[in-house]
Amino acid sequence: MFINMKKIIIFSLILLMTATVGCKRDFLDINVSPNSVTPGSISPDLILPRAEHAIGARMATSYRTYGSWCGYWSRSGTYGPNAEEESYNITSGFGAGEWSGWYDILTDLDIMEKKANVLGQTFYEGIAKALKTVGFMYLVDQYNNVPYSKAFDLTNNILPAYDKGDAIYADLLVQLDNALVLIINANVSANTNIANADIIFKGNQTKWRQFINTQRLKLLIRQSQVPGFSATAQIAKITNDGSGFIGAGQSANIQPGYLADNGKQNPFWNSFEKLYTGDAADQFNRANNYVLNLYRNNGDIRYQYFFDAAATPLSGNTYYGYNYGEVLPNSDPYKQANSSGVGGPGLAKSASQAQWLFTSVESLFLQAEAIQRGWLPGTAQTAYENAVRESFSWLGVTNAVSTANAYLTNPFVVVDWSQATTSQAKINLIATQKYLALCGVNNFEAWVDYRRLGVPTTLPLSMAPNRAGRVIPIRLQYPQAEFTYNNANVNLEGTINPQSSAIFWDK
Amino acid sequence: MRKIASLFTMLMLVTAFAFAQNRTITGTVTDEKGDALPGASVRIKGTRTGVAADNNGQFRIQAKTGDVLLVSGAGIDATEATVGSGNTIAISVKRSVVAGTEVVVTALGITRQKRELGYSTAKVSGAELTKAKSVNIANGLQGKVSGLNITSVNNGVFEDVKINLRGIRSLLGNNNPMLLLDGVPMGIGFLSSLNPNDIEDVNVLKGTSAAAIYGPDAVNGVIVVTTKKGKVSTPVITLGHSTQASTISFFPEFQQEFGSGGYGAYTPYENWSWGPAFDGSVVEIGHVLPDGSVQTVPYLPIRKEKQKFFNTGVTIQNDLSFSTKDFYLSVQDAIIKGIVPDDRNRRTGIRLSSSREFGKFKVTFNTNYIQSNYNIFDDVSMGNYNASQNVGLNNGLMNLIFNTPAHIPITSYKDFINNPFAEYNGYFNDYGHNPYFAIDNWRNFGKSEDLISNIELGLKATSWLSFTYRAAMNMSTNTGRSTTKGETPTAFGVGRGFASIPGAVGDFANRGSRLSSEAFATVNKKFGELKFSAVAGHYFRQTDQKNTSVSAGNLVVPELFNVSNRTGELGGGSSFSKTRLLSVYGSIGLGYKWANIEVTGRNDKTSLLAAANRSYFYPGVSASFVISDAIGAIKNSSVISYLKLRGSWNKTGNVTLGAYGLEATFSQASGFPYGSLPGFTANNSAPDPLLRPEFVKSWEAGMELSLFKNRVGIEATYFHQDNTDQIIPITVSAATGYTSSTVNAASFVNEGYEFDLKLTPLVQLGDVRINFRGNATYNTSRVDEVYQGLDQLFAGGFNTFAANYIVKGYPAFVFQATDYLRDDLGRVIVDKITGEPSQDPNTKIFGQTMPKWIVGLNPTVSWKNLTFSILGEYKGGHTAFHKIGDDMAWTGVSIATAVNHRERFVFPNSSYEDPLNPGKYIANTDVTLSNVNNFFTGVYRDVASNFLTSAAAWRLREASISYDLPKKVLGNGKLIKGVSLAVTGRNLYLWLPKSNVYSDPDFNFSTGNTSGVGTSQINPPTRTFGASAVFTF
């Protein structure tokens, strides 16, 4: 019996020992991820490069639809119709990536802004604010009212309310004020690694000031048709800053080190020219006959820079385009290989080229319109002609300046300044040439100007058989995810009709 | 006329005459499998002389020739044997299920009498499990236990299954029951690794209460698997073989009227079947090849051509086992060839189980090593490639096959190397690969290895106190590789728009381990009629997981699958995780004659939660009352043999969160890092850092009733579970900065009824015995709350199109899907000019996705050594979605697209807006669809409700005929002790409602919580026939 009791005691002790093994206090404190960067370890210089790249990539590659609606591009004969897009029948499933895509980028910028603020890295903070105005501009331009003041606050606003589009625009201008102050006063050396992390301007304060001024001008030009709108106070801020705008040859370009490798190519090249494998990247988008004819019928060589020659021309048609929305019989001989791709040699130069974000061409056209509107001093015609010349140069047209000058003397209505007699006609001419300069470069601007000014005035509608009288949509429907996950707030916006519910600046 | 045998036949006395002197008779008592039966009582009939068999089933008794020995005991049929002239006697008895005396393995591997339990359990014997020779134990359990919903989610070489007991308790977390293998808890995934022939029996503990003591893993019930151990000292060798063949049992319906093309015009290289009607003329298909040749075929549909793409699947299993007392060794080899050409898997396992007693100590050691080697088509890589090419509808093998026009001789393209019309550049289709090329080009192969070992030390300190210590280790290693052979198009191919497919290789090695240590003491003491039992224990567990992968996306030398043979950067990643759990638990039970009550409690501490929330306690109580013992009138009733009432209540805590789930994270994306430049982006999910455990409060009440001397057995249970504080990644507006946030949110109620009926026998006619077992489960749930201001949540599927949703006030889950815009009367609103309906921007709620009813019916007929058994299963009350229907509408191959021979038609039950009275609708009787082609490839596809069907199905799950060769034939067991032959069939027939022209509604795109979402990655359902032989030596 004694022996048995002893055994029991020994066994119980063993049990007790196993039970108390590892009762150190930190025994269960092992839940720190060894795999991922967390909010504690992130820093602004780790966020900025990807955010800048993502903005450029989105601007350059996400707007093929608007390019097609506005006469730049068209579906190649190889593909069946894209029914929803070509019939203008916009539902909540269409373009939903715009919403989530921009908020995704804006979230990173918001985190970077707050982190930089805590760290006292005001340059990063200013860049975050400036770039946020770009993202929200795209959101308002497509959806009008969107969450802004209540965004990025999961804890307190899991169902973010919407702000009015005009109020957002007004605040974006305020944010540009703040960004300007932060960048002007920034101690560059306190902003760790900014010369590498800023893959647009390498931490150059002057260039960021120019970017902010040009972005401000862009926001103002967008609102120019709003009745009673005055740009005076805002223009004064640009003038006071004194750094000017993005000038000729000074495009804001993004260069993280693109190279010809999987997932690392220049975004435009990768989407519309060639894959890293060397295969054609895009068999779908082809030249639209509308814009192709606008170039060719007006002595404008630039079509050879915006578009590729057909890989296998048929009947001598080196440059061949399609009519948007036209349903071609399968017997139509012109397939993708027989038509002009959209990554022309003026745009897609190499897999490692920098990605343009804000081109000097667009900046010059914005300035020309501002001068014509009397907002900025100068001669509108000179500014206009400089902008056209900058387009030829930007594209790398052979003998750009002389070719541009020759083009400017053409007596065609799409280019001849002297034929634009009224102020509105001059604005429209500037917008028309802007349209002709940004084909594939910035498809979004074509859609903005078409809504804002109705330019180009001769733009044909889609030939889709089921278009059923619809006109080019003037906005997107809110995405289905908002109807599902933020239902009460999105429903406060009332019934949205993409054919008629205008963005606030689209008067 | 059928005669129902007397219930009392077995009790009828056989007159025996005594004519010899008493002498010592030595005997053994074994069950029908030859396993020794310890402790059986052996008595000479009509006398008081009796002994008990020892641990080896052996006994000695003084008897004389002609005496009748009556063998009885718990769990066996009373059996008589007449003493012959020899001095030894072997008595084989049948194990019976005498109500209440059935022994059940419960928590901690402790065996309990079923009559004492306050909760519902079910037992499936190894023999029942392996009746139809399924490779996966889970398939063998299908339809056999009420409350158990086992769903095969696809039909491949892995037999992926999803197992739910009593519905779900976690909306988006884990709902898998725990696997308790020989007393050691482990992940349910190991179930598919086990050799079904090693299984002694499976006990299913259905509710949370059965497992209150087991903690978080057991919140979804427990599947207790007990493996075979050697029982008799004479060695027994078993050799088994089975071969099974699988063929397609159900195929979608295709239109047979129209061939390739668009808008009625013929195109030889289209994947659209929107061409002209078949007319028997000779047509070209594909392009004219560079050498001028072109393939021509009669323009007629080829019947059953698509079915012929699939092989007959073959499954071959070979088993060998050796067992002797306290020693069991088995080897199994299962070779599975899938219906998809070249898909195969081979599982080989070895198991050793051994124990030894040293006085009061007992040491047990079990170890099991299983290896699976698979080689399958890699549809994920194909999908990724096609996505990178912006090629839609090509992310599943079924898309390639089903969407082929009906006049294309698809099976003639097998030789894609030599046949110029099958080769990459020459295949007829401009928009899809030759499926034979695809399955060769994208492969996935690998090896998974499981090592499951445990050691158990027992000390029986006194007659009433014992200690047990268990240490267990489960290790899983998965190493695998996906390869893409790659292809470079010729100039001709480039002209057709074909791109190159870069050669690629991806290697991964995942290693997971789980170490556990558990010690507990048990007390069992009787004080007169009062039984006292108690358990106190401690459990510790650590899990480690390490996943590493490396890949190269652009190989230089073709088909040299090594990452060093590449251009560009190396891809891949690695992750580690470690979790710990510490628990203490205890229970106290009291039993008095006919009443039992048990109280349990457990406290867990987990590393997964923040310090403030990581420790949580949960209690439980259960009770049982054997009314038939308590009330004399029932006890003596000739009708009621047994009646028990039971009930239980408990709370269980559960943390359905992985390691490191409390913080938002960042990762590099979009090509970053570019050289020395890093670039991070916030990931899409942000959790609440102060998450708490999910709690389940559940109660159940039930009764067990046996009538007519246990000939009729009935069990019924009601269960009710309140599931609160669900840890849920709720989808949120992207404007919050994230698309999902993990919070303690939704609560829901899950309840239902379970019924089991056993008729043993239903009919007995001489030697013919017909048994019947049936079970039925009714299960429903209701979401009470989702989250502040949020009434619904996406759970899985095609979001914003057709998906499982959690919606307040509805069962979890319901389909939410797009539908037509309808007027107040439910009529589809069409355009007054085009006759075309449009899609309602708001999605609508359709039926629930999990079955309301599950019924299993299992009649068995036996005549002497011949047994015929079938198992029918029904599931119903739910809805399924078939994405393939949408794809088949786009290409115009589905039967729906040929409605009205593609002539214009008035959309059924439609209306259009009254132009004079906006908002009012006029019944549409005359406006026809302007373009049928546009409609089916447009709006029809956008409306997911077109592809929602009832998910109800009856299926003939199992059928088997088995025959045990009589011992006489085998020379009375001198060499061969037994031969058992069987012909088996699985899933022989599937009966679906007319609306479901697509596939088995059980199939689902994942083994996650959601269900009823079919995709093009899912193979057609099959039926399996086979034959098996088992030899015992």
CSV table of N, CA and C in Angstrom, one decimal, chain A residues 105-150:
chain,number,residue,atom,x,y,z
A,105,ILE,N,-5.7,53.4,-53.1
A,105,ILE,CA,-4.5,54.2,-53.2
A,105,ILE,C,-4.6,55.4,-52.2
A,106,LEU,N,-5.8,55.9,-52.0
A,106,LEU,CA,-6.0,57.0,-51.1
A,106,LEU,C,-5.8,56.6,-49.7
A,107,THR,N,-6.1,55.3,-49.4
A,107,THR,CA,-5.9,54.8,-48.0
A,107,THR,C,-4.4,54.9,-47.7
A,108,ASP,N,-3.6,54.4,-48.6
A,108,ASP,CA,-2.2,54.4,-48.4
A,108,ASP,C,-1.7,55.8,-48.2
A,109,LEU,N,-2.2,56.8,-49.0
A,109,LEU,CA,-1.8,58.2,-48.9
A,109,LEU,C,-2.2,58.7,-47.5
A,110,ASP,N,-3.4,58.3,-47.1
A,110,ASP,CA,-3.9,58.8,-45.8
A,110,ASP,C,-3.1,58.3,-44.7
A,111,ILE,N,-2.7,57.0,-44.7
A,111,ILE,CA,-1.8,56.4,-43.7
A,111,ILE,C,-0.5,57.1,-43.7
A,112,MET,N,0.0,57.4,-44.9
A,112,MET,CA,1.3,58.0,-45.0
A,112,MET,C,1.2,59.5,-44.5
A,113,GLU,N,0.2,60.2,-44.8
A,113,GLU,CA,0.0,61.5,-44.3
A,113,GLU,C,0.0,61.6,-42.8
A,114,LYS,N,-0.8,60.6,-42.2
A,114,LYS,CA,-0.8,60.6,-40.7
A,114,LYS,C,0.5,60.2,-40.1
A,115,LYS,N,1.1,59.2,-40.7
A,115,LYS,CA,2.4,58.8,-40.1
A,115,LYS,C,3.5,59.9,-40.2
A,116,ALA,N,3.5,60.6,-41.4
A,116,ALA,CA,4.4,61.6,-41.6
A,116,ALA,C,4.2,62.8,-40.6
A,117,ASN,N,2.9,63.0,-40.3
A,117,ASN,CA,2.6,64.1,-39.4
A,117,ASN,C,3.1,63.8,-38.0
A,118,VAL,N,3.0,62.5,-37.6
A,118,VAL,CA,3.5,62.1,-36.3
A,118,VAL,C,5.0,62.2,-36.3
A,119,LEU,N,5.7,61.9,-37.4
A,119,LEU,CA,7.1,61.9,-37.4
A,119,LEU,C,7.7,63.2,-37.7
A,120,GLY,N,6.8,64.2,-38.0
A,120,GLY,CA,7.3,65.6,-38.4
A,120,GLY,C,7.9,65.6,-39.7
A,121,GLN,N,7.6,64.6,-40.6
A,121,GLN,CA,8.2,64.6,-42.0
A,121,GLN,C,7.2,65.4,-42.9
A,122,THR,N,7.3,66.7,-42.9
A,122,THR,CA,6.2,67.5,-43.5
A,122,THR,C,6.3,67.4,-45.0
A,123,PHE,N,7.4,67.1,-45.6
A,123,PHE,CA,7.5,67.0,-47.1
A,123,PHE,C,6.6,65.8,-47.5
A,124,TYR,N,6.8,64.7,-46.8
A,124,TYR,CA,5.9,63.5,-47.1
A,124,TYR,C,4.4,63.8,-46.9
A,125,GLU,N,4.2,64.6,-45.8
A,125,GLU,CA,2.8,64.9,-45.5
A,125,GLU,C,2.2,65.8,-46.6
A,126,GLY,N,3.0,66.7,-47.1
A,126,GLY,CA,2.5,67.6,-48.1
A,126,GLY,C,2.3,66.8,-49.4
A,127,ILE,N,3.2,65.9,-49.7
A,127,ILE,CA,3.0,65.1,-51.0
A,127,ILE,C,1.8,64.3,-50.8
A,128,ALA,N,1.5,63.7,-49.6
A,128,ALA,CA,0.3,62.9,-49.4
A,128,ALA,C,-0.9,63.7,-49.7
A,129,LYS,N,-0.9,65.0,-49.2
A,129,LYS,CA,-2.1,65.8,-49.4
A,129,LYS,C,-2.3,66.2,-50.8
A,130,ALA,N,-1.2,66.5,-51.5
A,130,ALA,CA,-1.3,66.8,-52.9
A,130,ALA,C,-1.8,65.7,-53.8
A,131,LEU,N,-1.2,64.5,-53.5
A,131,LEU,CA,-1.6,63.3,-54.3
A,131,LEU,C,-3.1,62.9,-54.0
A,132,LYS,N,-3.5,63.1,-52.8
A,132,LYS,CA,-4.9,62.8,-52.4
A,132,LYS,C,-5.9,63.6,-53.3
A,133,THR,N,-5.5,64.9,-53.6
A,133,THR,CA,-6.4,65.7,-54.4
A,133,THR,C,-6.6,65.1,-55.8
A,134,VAL,N,-5.5,64.4,-56.3
A,134,VAL,CA,-5.6,63.7,-57.6
A,134,VAL,C,-6.6,62.6,-57.5
A,135,GLY,N,-6.5,61.8,-56.5
A,135,GLY,CA,-7.4,60.6,-56.3
A,135,GLY,C,-8.9,61.1,-56.1
A,136,PHE,N,-9.1,62.0,-55.3
A,136,PHE,CA,-10.5,62.5,-55.0
A,136,PHE,C,-11.0,63.2,-56.2
A,137,MET,N,-10.2,63.8,-57.0
A,137,MET,CA,-10.6,64.5,-58.2
A,137,MET,C,-11.2,63.4,-59.2
A,138,TYR,N,-10.5,62.3,-59.3
A,138,TYR,CA,-11.0,61.2,-60.2
A,138,TYR,C,-12.3,60.6,-59.7
A,139,LEU,N,-12.4,60.5,-58.3
A,139,LEU,CA,-13.6,59.9,-57.8
A,139,LEU,C,-14.8,60.9,-58.0
A,140,VAL,N,-14.6,62.2,-57.7
A,140,VAL,CA,-15.7,63.1,-57.9
A,140,VAL,C,-16.1,63.2,-59.4
A,141,ASP,N,-15.1,63.2,-60.3
A,141,ASP,CA,-15.4,63.3,-61.7
A,141,ASP,C,-16.2,62.1,-62.2
A,142,GLN,N,-16.2,61.0,-61.5
A,142,GLN,CA,-16.9,59.8,-62.0
A,142,GLN,C,-18.2,59.6,-61.2
A,143,TYR,N,-18.2,60.0,-59.9
A,143,TYR,CA,-19.3,59.7,-59.0
A,143,TYR,C,-20.0,60.9,-58.4
A,144,ASN,N,-19.4,62.1,-58.6
A,144,ASN,CA,-19.9,63.3,-58.0
A,144,ASN,C,-19.8,63.2,-56.4
A,145,ASN,N,-20.9,62.8,-55.7
A,145,ASN,CA,-20.8,62.8,-54.3
A,145,ASN,C,-20.2,61.5,-53.8
A,146,VAL,N,-19.1,61.6,-53.0
A,146,VAL,CA,-18.5,60.3,-52.5
A,146,VAL,C,-18.1,60.6,-51.0
A,147,PRO,N,-17.8,59.5,-50.3
A,147,PRO,CA,-17.3,59.7,-48.9
A,147,PRO,C,-16.0,60.4,-48.9
A,148,TYR,N,-15.8,61.5,-48.1
A,148,TYR,CA,-14.6,62.3,-48.1
A,148,TYR,C,-14.2,62.6,-46.7
A,149,SER,N,-15.1,63.4,-46.0
A,149,SER,CA,-14.7,63.8,-44.6
A,149,SER,C,-14.9,62.6,-43.7
A,150,LYS,N,-15.7,61.6,-44.0
A,150,LYS,CA,-15.9,60.5,-43.1
A,150,LYS,C,-15.1,59.3,-43.6
